[in-house]
mmCIF file of C-alpha atoms in Angstrom:
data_model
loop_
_atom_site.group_PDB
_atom_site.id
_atom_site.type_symbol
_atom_site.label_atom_id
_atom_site.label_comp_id
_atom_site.label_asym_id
_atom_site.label_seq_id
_atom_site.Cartn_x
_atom_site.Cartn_y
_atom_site.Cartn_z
ATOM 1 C CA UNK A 1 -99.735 -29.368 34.287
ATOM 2 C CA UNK A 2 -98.632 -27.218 31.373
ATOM 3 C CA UNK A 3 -95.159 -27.078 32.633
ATOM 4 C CA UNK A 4 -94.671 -30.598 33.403
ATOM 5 C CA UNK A 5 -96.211 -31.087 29.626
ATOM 6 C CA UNK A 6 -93.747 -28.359 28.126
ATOM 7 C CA UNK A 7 -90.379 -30.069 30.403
ATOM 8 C CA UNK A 8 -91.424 -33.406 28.645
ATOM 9 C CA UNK A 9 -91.074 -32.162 25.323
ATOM 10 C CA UNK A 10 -88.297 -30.590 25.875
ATOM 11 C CA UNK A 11 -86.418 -33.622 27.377
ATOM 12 C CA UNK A 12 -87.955 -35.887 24.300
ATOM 13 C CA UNK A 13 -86.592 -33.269 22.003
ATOM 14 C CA UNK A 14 -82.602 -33.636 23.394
ATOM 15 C CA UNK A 15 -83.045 -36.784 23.635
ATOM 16 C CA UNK A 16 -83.493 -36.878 19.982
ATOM 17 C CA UNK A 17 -80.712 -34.261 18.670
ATOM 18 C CA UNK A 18 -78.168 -36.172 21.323
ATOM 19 C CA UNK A 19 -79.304 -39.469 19.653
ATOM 20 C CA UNK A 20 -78.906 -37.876 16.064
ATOM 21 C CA UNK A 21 -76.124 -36.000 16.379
ATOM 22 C CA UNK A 22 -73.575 -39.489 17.657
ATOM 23 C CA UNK A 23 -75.151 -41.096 14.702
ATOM 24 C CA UNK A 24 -73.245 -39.312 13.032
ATOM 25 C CA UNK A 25 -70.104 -38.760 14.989
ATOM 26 C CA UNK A 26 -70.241 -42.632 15.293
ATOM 27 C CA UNK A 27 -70.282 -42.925 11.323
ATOM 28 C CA UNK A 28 -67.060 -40.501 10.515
ATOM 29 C CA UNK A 29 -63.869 -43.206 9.390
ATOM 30 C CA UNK A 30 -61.807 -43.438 11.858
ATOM 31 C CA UNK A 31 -58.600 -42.747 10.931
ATOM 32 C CA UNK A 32 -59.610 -39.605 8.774
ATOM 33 C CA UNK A 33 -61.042 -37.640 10.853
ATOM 34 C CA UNK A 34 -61.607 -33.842 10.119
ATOM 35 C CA UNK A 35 -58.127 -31.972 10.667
ATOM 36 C CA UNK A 36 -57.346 -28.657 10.360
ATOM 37 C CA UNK A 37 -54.555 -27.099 8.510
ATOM 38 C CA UNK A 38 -53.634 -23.433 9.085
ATOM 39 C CA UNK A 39 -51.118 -21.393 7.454
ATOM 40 C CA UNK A 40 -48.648 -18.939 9.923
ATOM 41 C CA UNK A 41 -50.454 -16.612 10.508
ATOM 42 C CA UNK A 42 -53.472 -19.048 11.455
ATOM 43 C CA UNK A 43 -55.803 -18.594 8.479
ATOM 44 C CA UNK A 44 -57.750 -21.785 7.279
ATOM 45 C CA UNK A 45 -56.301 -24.161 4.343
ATOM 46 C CA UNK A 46 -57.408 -27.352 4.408
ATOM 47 C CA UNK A 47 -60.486 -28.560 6.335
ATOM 48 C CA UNK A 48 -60.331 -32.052 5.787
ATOM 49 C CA UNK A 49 -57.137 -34.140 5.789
ATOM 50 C CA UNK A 50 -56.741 -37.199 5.769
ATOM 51 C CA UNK A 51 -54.994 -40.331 4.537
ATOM 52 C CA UNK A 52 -57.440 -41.296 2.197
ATOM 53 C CA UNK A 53 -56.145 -38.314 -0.078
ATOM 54 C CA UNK A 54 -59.888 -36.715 -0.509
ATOM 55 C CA UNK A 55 -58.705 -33.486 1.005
ATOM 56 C CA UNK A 56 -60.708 -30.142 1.047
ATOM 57 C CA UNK A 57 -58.683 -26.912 0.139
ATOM 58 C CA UNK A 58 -60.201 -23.942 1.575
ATOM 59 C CA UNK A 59 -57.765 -21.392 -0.227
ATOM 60 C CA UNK A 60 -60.070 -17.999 0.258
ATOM 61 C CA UNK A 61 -62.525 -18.559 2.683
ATOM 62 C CA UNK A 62 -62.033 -18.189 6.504
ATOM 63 C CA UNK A 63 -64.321 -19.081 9.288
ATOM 64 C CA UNK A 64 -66.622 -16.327 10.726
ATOM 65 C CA UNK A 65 -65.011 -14.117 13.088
ATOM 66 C CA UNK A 66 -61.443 -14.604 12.302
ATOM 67 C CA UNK A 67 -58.760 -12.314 11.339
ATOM 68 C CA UNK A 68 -58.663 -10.263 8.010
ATOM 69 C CA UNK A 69 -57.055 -12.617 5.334
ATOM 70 C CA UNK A 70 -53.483 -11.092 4.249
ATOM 71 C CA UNK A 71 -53.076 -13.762 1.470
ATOM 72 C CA UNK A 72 -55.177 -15.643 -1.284
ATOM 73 C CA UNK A 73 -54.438 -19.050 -2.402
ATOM 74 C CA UNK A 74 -54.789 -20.942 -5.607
ATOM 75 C CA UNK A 75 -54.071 -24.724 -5.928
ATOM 76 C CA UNK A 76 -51.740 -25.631 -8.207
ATOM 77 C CA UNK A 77 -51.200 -29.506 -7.688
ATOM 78 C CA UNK A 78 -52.688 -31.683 -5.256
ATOM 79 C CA UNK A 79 -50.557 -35.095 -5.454
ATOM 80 C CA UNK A 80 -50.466 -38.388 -3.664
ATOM 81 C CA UNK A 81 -48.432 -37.076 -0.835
ATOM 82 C CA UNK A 82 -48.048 -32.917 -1.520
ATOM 83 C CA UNK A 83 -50.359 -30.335 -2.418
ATOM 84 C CA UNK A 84 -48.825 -27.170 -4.142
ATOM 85 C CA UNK A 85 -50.374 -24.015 -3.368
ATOM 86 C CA UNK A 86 -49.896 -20.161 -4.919
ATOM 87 C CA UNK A 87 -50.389 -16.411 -3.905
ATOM 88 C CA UNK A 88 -52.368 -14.890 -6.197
ATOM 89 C CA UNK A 89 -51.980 -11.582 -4.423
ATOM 90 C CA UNK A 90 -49.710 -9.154 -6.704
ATOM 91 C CA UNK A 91 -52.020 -7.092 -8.706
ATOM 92 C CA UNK A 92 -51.731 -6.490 -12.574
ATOM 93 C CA UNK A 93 -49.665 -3.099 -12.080
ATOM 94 C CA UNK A 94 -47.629 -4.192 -9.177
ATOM 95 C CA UNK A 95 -43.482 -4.166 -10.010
ATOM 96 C CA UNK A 96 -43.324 -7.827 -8.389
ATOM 97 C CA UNK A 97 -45.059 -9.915 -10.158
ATOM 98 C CA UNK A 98 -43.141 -12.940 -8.732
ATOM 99 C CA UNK A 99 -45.799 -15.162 -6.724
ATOM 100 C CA UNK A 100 -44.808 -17.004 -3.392
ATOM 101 C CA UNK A 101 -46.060 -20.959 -3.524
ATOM 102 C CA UNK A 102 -46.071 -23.476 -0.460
ATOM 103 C CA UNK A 103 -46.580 -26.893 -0.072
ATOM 104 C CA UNK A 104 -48.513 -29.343 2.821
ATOM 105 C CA UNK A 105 -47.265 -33.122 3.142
ATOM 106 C CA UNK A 106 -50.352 -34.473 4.035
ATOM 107 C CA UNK A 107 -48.771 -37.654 5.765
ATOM 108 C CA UNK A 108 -46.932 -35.766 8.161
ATOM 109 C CA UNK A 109 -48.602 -36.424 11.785
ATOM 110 C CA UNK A 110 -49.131 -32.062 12.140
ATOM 111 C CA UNK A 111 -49.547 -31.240 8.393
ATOM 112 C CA UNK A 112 -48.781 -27.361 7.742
ATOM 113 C CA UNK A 113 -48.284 -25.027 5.697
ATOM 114 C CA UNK A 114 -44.607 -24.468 4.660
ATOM 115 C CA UNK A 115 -43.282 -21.858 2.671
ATOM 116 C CA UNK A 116 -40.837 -23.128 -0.900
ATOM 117 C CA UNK A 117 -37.524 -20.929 -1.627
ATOM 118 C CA UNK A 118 -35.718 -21.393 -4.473
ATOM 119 C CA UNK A 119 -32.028 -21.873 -3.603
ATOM 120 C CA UNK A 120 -31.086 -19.450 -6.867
ATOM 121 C CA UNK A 121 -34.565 -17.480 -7.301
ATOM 122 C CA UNK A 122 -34.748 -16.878 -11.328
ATOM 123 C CA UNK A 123 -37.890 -15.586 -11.515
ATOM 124 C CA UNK A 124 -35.843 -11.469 -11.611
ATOM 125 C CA UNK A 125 -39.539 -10.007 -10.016
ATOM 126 C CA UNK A 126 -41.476 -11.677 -13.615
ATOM 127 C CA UNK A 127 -44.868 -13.678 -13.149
ATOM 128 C CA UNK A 128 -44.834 -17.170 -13.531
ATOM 129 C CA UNK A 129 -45.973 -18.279 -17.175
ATOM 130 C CA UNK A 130 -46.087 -22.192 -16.735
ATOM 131 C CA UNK A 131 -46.056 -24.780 -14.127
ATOM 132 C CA UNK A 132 -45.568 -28.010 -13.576
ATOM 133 C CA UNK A 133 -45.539 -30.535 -10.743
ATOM 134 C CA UNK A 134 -44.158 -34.016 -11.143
ATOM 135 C CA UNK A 135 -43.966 -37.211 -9.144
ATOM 136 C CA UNK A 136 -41.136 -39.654 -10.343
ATOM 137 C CA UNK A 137 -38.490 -41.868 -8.939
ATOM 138 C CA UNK A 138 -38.918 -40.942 -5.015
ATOM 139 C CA UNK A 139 -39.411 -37.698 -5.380
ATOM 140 C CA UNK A 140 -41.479 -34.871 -6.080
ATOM 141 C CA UNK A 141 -40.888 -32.221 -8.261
ATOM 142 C CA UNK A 142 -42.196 -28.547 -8.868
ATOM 143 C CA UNK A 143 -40.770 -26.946 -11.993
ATOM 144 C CA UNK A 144 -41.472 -22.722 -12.837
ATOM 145 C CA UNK A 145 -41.041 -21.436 -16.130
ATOM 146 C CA UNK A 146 -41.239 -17.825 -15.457
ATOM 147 C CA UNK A 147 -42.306 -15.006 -17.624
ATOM 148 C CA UNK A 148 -38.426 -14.332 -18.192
ATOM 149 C CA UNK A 149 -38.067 -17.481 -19.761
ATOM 150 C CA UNK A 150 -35.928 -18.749 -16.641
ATOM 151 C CA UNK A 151 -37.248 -21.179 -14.741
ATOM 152 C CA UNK A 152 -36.445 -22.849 -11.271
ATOM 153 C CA UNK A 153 -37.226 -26.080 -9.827
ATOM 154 C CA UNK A 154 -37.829 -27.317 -5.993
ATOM 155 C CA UNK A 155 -37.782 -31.094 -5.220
ATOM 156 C CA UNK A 156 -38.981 -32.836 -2.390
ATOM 157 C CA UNK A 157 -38.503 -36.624 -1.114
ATOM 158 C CA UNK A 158 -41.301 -38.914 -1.346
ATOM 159 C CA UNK A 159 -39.833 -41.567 1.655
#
């Protein structure tokens, strides 16, 4: 009798937690669905992307159990179509102070991570000391005034 008792409850209880948990699979908006974006080597970036532009940057944290992170990432503009990322890596002391940035178009259909290289680098191993990221005319524009004084720019299209 006990068992029977105890196999009822049991049943009640999944029946509940399957109930509750398409509640609230049933109430996500379509269309922006949780997608992940991973950098090359695989490490976590964004959690949530989608079209609605409320995205979730995960620059330094990594689910449990995956590999040891190799680089840290600040935001540095998140704008209607791009988000602008930066290694924050080089320490104090180091001779390179120059930091690597990336960008994600979040309307492509497989949104990654993809690396920005300045066709004439100016940055001559200095840290950068100001930037800026611009949206004007069809385009998109990140502009680096390094410590140097130099400074280099990278566009992108905005179709």
């Amino acid at each position: 009798m006990k068992i029977k008792q105890t196999t009822q409850k049991i049943v009640s209880l999944l029946i509940m937690v399957s109930l509750a948990m398409s509640v609230g699979v049933s109430a996500a908006p379509a269309g922006n669905e949780s997608r992940l974006i991973t950098d090359e080597a695989g490490y976590l970036v964004c959690q949530r992307c989608g079209p609605d532009h409320k995205d979730i940057y995960l620059m330094a944290e990594y689910p449990a159990g995956s590999r040891e992170k190799s680089v840290n990432y600040h935001l540095v503009r998140d704008m209607s179509r791009y988000t602008f990322l930066m290694s924050s890596d080089a320490p104090a002391t180091a001779v390179n102070q120059t930091p690597d940035f990336w960008y994600i178009d979040k309307q492509s259909s497989t949104p990654a991570l993809n690396s920005i290289v300045f066709d004439d680098d100016n940055s001559a191993l200095s840290s950068a000391e100001h930037i800026t990221v611009t949206e004007a005319g069809g385009k998109t524009r990140l502009n680096v005034i390094w410590a140097n004084g130099k400074r280099n720019i990278f566009i992108l299209d905005n179709p």
